[in-house]
Coordinates of C-alpha atoms in Angstrom, one line a residue:
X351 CA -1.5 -20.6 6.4
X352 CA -3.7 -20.6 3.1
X353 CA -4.3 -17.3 1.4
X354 CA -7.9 -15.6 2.2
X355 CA -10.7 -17.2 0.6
X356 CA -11.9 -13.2 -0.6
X357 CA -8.7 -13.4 -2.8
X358 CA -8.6 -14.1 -5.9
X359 CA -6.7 -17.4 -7.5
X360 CA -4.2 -16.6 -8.9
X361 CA -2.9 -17.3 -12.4
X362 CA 0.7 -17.4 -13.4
X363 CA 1.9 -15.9 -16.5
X364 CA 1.4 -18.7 -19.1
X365 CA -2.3 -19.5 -18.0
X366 CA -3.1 -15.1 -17.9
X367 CA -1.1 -15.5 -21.4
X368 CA -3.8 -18.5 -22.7
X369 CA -6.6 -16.6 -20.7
X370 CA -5.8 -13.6 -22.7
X371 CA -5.6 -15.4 -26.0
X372 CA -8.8 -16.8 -25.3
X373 CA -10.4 -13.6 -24.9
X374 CA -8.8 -11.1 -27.5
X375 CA -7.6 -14.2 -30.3
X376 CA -3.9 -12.7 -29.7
X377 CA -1.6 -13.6 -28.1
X378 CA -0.2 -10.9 -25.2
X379 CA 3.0 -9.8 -26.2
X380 CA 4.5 -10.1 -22.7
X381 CA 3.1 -10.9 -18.5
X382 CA 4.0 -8.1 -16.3
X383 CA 3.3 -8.5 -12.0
X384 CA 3.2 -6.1 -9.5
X385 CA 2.8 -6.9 -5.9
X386 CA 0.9 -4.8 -3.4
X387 CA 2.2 -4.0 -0.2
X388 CA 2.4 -4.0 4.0
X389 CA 3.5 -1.0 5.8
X390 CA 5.6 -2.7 8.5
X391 CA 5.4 1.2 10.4
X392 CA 5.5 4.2 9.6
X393 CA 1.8 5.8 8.9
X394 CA 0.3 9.3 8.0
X395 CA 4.4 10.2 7.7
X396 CA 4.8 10.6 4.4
X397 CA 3.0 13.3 3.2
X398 CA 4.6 15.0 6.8
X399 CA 7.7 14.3 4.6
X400 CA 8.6 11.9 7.0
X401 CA 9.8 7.8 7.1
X402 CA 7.9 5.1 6.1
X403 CA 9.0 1.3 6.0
X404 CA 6.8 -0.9 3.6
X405 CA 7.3 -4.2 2.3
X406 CA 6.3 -5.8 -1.1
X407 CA 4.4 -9.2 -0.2
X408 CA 3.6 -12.3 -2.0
X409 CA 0.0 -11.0 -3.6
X410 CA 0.3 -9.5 -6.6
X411 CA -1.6 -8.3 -9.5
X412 CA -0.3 -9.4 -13.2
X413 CA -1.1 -8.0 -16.5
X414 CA -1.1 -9.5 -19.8
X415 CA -0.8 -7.0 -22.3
X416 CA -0.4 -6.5 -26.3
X417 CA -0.2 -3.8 -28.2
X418 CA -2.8 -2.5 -31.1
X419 CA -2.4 -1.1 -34.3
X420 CA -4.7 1.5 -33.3
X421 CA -5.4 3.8 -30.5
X422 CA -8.2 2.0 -29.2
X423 CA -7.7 0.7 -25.1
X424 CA -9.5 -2.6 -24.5
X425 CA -9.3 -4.1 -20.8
X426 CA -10.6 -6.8 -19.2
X427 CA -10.5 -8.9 -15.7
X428 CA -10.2 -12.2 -14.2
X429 CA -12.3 -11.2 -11.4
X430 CA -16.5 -9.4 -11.0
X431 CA -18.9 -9.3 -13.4
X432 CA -17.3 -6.2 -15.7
X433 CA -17.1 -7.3 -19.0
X434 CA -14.8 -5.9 -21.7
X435 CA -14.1 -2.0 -21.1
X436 CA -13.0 0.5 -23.6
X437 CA -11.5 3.8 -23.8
X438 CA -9.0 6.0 -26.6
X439 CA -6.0 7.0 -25.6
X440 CA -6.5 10.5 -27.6
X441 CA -9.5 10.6 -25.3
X442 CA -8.8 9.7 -21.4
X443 CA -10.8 11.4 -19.4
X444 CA -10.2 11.4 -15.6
X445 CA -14.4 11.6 -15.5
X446 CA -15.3 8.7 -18.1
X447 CA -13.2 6.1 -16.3
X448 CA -14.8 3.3 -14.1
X449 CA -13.7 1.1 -11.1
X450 CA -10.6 -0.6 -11.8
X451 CA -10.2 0.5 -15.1
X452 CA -9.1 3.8 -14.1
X453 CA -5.8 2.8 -12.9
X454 CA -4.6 1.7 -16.4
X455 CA -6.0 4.5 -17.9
X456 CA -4.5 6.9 -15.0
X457 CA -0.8 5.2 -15.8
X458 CA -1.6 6.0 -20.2
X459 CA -2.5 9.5 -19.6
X460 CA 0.4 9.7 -16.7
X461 CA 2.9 8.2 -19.2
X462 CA 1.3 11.1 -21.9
X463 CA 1.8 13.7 -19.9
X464 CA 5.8 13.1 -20.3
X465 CA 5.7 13.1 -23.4
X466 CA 5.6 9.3 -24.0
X467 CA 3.4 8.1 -27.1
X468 CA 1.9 5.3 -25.7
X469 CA -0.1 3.1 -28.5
X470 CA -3.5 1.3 -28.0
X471 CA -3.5 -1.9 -26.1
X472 CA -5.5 -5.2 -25.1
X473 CA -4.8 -5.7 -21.2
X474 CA -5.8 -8.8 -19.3
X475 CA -5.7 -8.4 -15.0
X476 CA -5.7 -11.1 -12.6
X477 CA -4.9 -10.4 -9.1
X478 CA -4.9 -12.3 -5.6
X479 CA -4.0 -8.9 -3.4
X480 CA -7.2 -8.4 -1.8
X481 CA -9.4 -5.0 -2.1
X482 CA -10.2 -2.8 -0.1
X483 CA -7.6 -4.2 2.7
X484 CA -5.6 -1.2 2.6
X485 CA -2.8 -3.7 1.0
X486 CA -3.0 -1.2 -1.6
X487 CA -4.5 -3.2 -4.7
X488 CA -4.8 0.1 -6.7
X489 CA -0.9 0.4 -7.0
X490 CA 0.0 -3.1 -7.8
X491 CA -2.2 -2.9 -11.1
X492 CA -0.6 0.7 -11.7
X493 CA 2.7 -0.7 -11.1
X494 CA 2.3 -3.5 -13.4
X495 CA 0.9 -2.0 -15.9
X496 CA 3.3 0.9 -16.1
X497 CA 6.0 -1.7 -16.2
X498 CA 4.5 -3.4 -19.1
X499 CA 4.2 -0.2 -20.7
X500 CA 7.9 1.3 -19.7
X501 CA 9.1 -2.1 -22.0
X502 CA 6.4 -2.2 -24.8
X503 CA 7.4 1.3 -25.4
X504 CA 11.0 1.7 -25.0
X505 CA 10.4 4.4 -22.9
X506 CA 13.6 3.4 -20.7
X507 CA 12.4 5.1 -17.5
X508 CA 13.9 4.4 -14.2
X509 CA 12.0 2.6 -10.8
X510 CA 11.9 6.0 -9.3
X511 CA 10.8 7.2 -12.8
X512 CA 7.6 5.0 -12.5
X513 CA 7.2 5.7 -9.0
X514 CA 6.5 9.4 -9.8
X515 CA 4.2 8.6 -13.0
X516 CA 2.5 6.4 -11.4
X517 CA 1.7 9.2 -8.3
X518 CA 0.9 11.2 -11.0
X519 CA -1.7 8.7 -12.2
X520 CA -3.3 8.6 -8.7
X521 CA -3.1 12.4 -7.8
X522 CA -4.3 14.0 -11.5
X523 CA -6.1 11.2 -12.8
X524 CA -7.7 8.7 -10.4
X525 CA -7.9 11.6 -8.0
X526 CA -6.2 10.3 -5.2
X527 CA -3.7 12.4 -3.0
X528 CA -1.5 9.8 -2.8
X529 CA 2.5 9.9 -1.6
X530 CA 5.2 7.8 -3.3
X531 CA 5.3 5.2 -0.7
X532 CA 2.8 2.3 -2.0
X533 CA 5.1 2.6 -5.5
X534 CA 8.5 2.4 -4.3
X535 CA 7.6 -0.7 -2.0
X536 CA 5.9 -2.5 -5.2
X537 CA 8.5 -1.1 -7.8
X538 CA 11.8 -1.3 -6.0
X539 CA 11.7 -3.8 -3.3
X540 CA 13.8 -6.7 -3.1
X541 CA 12.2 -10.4 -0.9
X542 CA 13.6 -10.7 2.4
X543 CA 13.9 -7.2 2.5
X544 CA 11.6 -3.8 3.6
X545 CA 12.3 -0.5 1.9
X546 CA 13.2 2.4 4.3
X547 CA 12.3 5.5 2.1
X548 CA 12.8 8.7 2.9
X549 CA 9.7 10.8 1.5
X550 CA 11.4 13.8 1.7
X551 CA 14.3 13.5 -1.2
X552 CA 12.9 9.9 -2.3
X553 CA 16.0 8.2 -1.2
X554 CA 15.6 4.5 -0.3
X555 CA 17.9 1.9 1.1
X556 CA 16.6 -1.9 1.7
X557 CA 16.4 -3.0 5.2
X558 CA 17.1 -7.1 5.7
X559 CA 13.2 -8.3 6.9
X560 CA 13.5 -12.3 7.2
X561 CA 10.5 -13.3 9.3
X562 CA 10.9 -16.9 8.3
X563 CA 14.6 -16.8 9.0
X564 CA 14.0 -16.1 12.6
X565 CA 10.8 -18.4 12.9
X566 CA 8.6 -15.6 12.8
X567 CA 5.2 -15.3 10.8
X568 CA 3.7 -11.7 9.4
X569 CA -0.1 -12.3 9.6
X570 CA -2.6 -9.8 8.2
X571 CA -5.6 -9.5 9.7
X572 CA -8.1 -7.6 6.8
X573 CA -11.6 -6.9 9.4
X574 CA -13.1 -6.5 6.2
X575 CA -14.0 -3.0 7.3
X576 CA -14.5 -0.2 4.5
X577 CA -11.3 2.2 4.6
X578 CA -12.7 4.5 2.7
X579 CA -11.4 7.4 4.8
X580 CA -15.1 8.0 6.1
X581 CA -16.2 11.6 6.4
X582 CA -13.2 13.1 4.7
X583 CA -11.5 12.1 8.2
X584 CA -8.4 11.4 5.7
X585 CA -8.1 14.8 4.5
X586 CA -9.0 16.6 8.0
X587 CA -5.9 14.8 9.4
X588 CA -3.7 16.0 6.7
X589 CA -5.1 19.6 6.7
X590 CA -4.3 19.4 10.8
X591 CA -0.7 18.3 10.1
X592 CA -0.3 21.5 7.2
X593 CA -1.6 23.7 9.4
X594 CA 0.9 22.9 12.8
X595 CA 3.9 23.1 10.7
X596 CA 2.9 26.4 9.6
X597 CA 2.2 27.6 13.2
X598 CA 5.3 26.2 14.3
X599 CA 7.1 27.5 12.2
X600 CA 8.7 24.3 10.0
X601 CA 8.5 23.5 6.3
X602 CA 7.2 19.7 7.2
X603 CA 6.2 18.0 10.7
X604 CA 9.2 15.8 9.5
X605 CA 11.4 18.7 11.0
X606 CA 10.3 18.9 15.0
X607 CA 12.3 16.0 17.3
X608 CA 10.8 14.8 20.1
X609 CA 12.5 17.6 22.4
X610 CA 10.7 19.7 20.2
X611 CA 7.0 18.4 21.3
X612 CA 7.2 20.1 25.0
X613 CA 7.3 23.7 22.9
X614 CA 4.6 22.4 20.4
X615 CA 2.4 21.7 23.3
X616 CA 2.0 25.3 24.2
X617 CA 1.5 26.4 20.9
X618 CA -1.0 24.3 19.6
X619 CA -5.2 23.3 20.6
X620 CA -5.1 19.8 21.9
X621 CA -6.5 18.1 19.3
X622 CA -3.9 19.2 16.8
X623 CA -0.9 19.1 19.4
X624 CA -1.9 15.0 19.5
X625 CA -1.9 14.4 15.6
X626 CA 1.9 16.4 15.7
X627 CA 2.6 14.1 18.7
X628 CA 1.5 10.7 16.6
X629 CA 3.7 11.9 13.6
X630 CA 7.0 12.8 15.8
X631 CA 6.7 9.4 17.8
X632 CA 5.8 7.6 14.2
X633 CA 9.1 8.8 12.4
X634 CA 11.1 8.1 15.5
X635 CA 9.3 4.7 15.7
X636 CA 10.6 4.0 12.1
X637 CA 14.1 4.9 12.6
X638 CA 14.3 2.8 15.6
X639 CA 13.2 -0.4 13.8
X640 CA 15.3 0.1 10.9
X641 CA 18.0 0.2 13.7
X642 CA 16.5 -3.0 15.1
X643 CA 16.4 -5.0 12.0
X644 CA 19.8 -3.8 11.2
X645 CA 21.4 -5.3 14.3
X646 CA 19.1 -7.8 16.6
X647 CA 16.9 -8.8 14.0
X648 CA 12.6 -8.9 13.5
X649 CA 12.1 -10.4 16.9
X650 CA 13.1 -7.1 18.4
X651 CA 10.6 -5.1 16.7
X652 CA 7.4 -5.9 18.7
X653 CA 7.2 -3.1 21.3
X654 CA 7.4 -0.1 18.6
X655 CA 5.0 -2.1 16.8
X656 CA 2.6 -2.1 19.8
X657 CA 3.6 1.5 20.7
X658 CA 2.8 2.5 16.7
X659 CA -0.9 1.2 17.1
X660 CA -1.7 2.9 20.4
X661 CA -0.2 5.8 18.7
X662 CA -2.3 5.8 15.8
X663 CA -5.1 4.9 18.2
X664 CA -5.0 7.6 20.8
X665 CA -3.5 10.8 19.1
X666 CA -4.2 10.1 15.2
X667 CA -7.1 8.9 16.1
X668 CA -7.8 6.6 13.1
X669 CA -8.4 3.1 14.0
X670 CA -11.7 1.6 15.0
X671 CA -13.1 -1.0 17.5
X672 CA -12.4 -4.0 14.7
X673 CA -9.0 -3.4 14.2
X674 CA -8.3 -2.6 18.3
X675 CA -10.0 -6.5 18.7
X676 CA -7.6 -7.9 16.1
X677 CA -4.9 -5.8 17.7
X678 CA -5.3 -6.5 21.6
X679 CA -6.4 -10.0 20.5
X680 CA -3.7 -11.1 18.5
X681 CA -1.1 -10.0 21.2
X682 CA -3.0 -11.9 24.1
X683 CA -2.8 -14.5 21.9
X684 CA 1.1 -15.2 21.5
X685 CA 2.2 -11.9 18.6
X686 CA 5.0 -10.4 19.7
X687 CA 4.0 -7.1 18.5
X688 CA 0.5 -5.8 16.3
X689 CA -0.7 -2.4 14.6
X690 CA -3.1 -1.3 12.3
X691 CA -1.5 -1.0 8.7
X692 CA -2.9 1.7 6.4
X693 CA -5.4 4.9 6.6
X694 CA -7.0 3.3 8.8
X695 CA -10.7 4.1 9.4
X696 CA -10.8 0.2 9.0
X697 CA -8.6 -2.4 6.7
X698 CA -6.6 -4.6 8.1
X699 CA -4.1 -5.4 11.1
X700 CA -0.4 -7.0 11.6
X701 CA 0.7 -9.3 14.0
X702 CA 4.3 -10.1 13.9
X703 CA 3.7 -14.0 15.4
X704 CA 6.4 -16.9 16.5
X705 CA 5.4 -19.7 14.0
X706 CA 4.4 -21.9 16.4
X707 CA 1.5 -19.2 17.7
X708 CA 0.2 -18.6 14.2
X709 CA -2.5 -20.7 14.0
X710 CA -3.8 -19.9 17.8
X711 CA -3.7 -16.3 17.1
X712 CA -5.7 -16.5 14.0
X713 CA -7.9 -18.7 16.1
X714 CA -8.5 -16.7 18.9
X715 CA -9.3 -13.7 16.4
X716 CA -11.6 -15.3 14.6
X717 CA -13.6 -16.5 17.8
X718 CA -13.3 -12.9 19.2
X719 CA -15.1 -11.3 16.4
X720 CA -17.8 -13.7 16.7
X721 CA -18.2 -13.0 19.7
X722 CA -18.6 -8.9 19.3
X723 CA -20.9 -9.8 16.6
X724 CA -18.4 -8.6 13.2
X725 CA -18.5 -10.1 10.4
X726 CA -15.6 -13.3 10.0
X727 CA -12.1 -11.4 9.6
X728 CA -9.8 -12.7 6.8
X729 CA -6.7 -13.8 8.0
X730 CA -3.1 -14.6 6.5
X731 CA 0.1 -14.7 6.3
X732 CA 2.6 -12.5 4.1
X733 CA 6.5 -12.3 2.8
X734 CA 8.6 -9.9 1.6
X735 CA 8.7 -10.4 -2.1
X736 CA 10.3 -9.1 -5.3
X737 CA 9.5 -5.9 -6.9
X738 CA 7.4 -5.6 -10.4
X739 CA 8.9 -7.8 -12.8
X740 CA 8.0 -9.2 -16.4
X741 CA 6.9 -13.2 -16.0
X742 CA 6.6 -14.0 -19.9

């Protein structure tokens, strides 16, 4: 399956290296990747202080990077038509900083915030994980630059010590009430493996995820749909979930079972009851497949997979008609299991696939969105990769 033609080629880290030579007369003073990431299940849990289980993939941003004299910040990209961007780190200001230069910038001000002197530097970024697919792009440049950062300054923080700095970056800088979840996958994961996390006390434990090994395929179906959380619809959902834990009576939705949801019914409007319903199910969801991949393996998982999207459908209420066609058609067409991934309001879809079916259930998406009239889906297939690493 090739990679979607929106994505960007990639560049490994000697030809980012001579690319950033070419552009600043230096050369970088070290490669740093980060991949984005795939929540296999687990959604709108983890600011309930619920589970999540996300997987790094094999799309990654990279950053070439070399330190000034000065304080003076000087970025550029591999991809659009923004030329060279600048910026001081005495001076970061949440308000002066512009598309994807503010997730650099959010990680130097995050890292300043601890007390970290963090010098001036030339950054190069190339990436192939593809925006606005709710693959969460945004976090694999944060991750990777914080990890070129981490080294270059001899700051000797910890994964989990980046995972929080960079939430920091997202919530206080780039304004984004983001959870630790999109970090820990692109910071700590391991390939072949997903990362259950607990978003409650941050614990984590790797969960074996070998697709391949049991002649399976993960596609990802990006509708090309904006997820931009339309209508503050993000933030209603998460206001709804703060406010039935406090009328219940529990510090986090996290704490109510599913014998607890009979008693919750009572107490609660409708509307709300259904958005407590999607996160008790979800969290119970999770724990089963981590109990599934444990034992029988990723063929087993289909069904909660299935169950998470008609969830997330009919009680959280956040999918839309693009990602219910690449849903219902990828498992007429031979998936074994599919979901929306993400915030949803758009983004993209996963369809857990035999091998053998991949290519006829990309196919039969494709036609069925010509046939509704959207525009082409992008469709391929993922891996569980390795966590943010230096590559030169």
């Amino acid at each position: 399956m090739t990679s979607s033609s929106a994505m960007n080629p990639s560049l490994d880290g000697s030809r980012l290296a001579a690319r950033f030579e070419a552009a600043f007369l230096a050369r970088p003073d070290g490669v740093w990747r980060a991949p984005g990431r795939v929540n296999l299940i687990g959604e709108h849990t983890d600011y309930n202080e619920g589970f999540v289980l996300p997987f790094a993939i094999d799309r990654a941003a990279r950053v070439a990077v070399r330190v000034r004299p000065d304080s003076a910040v000087r970025m550029l990209s591999t991809f659009g038509n923004q030329g060279l961007t600048t910026a001081d780190t005495g001076t970061l200001a949440r308000a002066s900083a512009r598309g994807w230069t503010k997730y650099p910038l959010g990680v130097i001000w995050a890292l300043q915030q601890l007390d970290i002197p963090v010098p001036g530097v030339d950054l190069l970024l190339d990436s192939d994980v593809p925006r606005g697919a709710g693959l969460s792009s945004s976090h694999a440049i944060e991750c990777a630059v914080v990890s070129a950062l981490n080294e270059l300054t001899s700051a000797g923080l910890s994964a989990q010590d980046m995972v929080l700095a960079t939430q920091r970056a997202e919530n206080d800088f780039v304004g984004a009430p983001t959870g630790i979840m999109d970090q820990s996958a692109s910071l700590r994961a391991t390939a072949g493996h997903a990362v259950f996390l607990d978003c409650r006390d941050q614990s984590m434990r790797l969960v074996p995820f070998d697709a391949d090994a049991a002649g399976l395929v993960l596609l990802v179906i990006d509708t090309r749909v904006s997820h931009s959380h339309a209508d503050g619809e993000y933030a209603a959902r998460r206001e709804s979930c703060e406010l039935a834990a406090e009328v219940l009576g529990v510090p986090a939705l996290r704490d109510l079972g599913l014998e607890d949801l009979e008693e919750a019914s009572g107490l609660l409007d409708a509307e709300t009851f259904r958005r407590v319903r999607h996160v008790v199910t979800e969290n119970d969801r999770v724990l089963q497949t981590v109990e599934l991949l444990d034992t029988l393996g990723p063929a087993a998982i289909g069904p909660l997979l299935d169950a998470s999207h008609a969830s997330m459908r009919d009680d959280f209420e956040i999918s839309c008609a693009e990602l219910d066609l690449a849903v219902d058609t990828a498992r007429s067409a031979g998936a074994i299991g599919a979901r929306m991934t993400g915030g949803g309001f758009g983004g993209s879809a996963i369809a857990l696939t035999p091998a053998g079916s991949a290519q006829q259930v990309r196919h039969a998406v494709e036609q069925a969105f010509a046939r509704a009239g959207y525009a082409a889906p992008e469709i391929f297939s993922v891996r569980p990769a390795a966590g943010a690493a230096r590559l030169a």
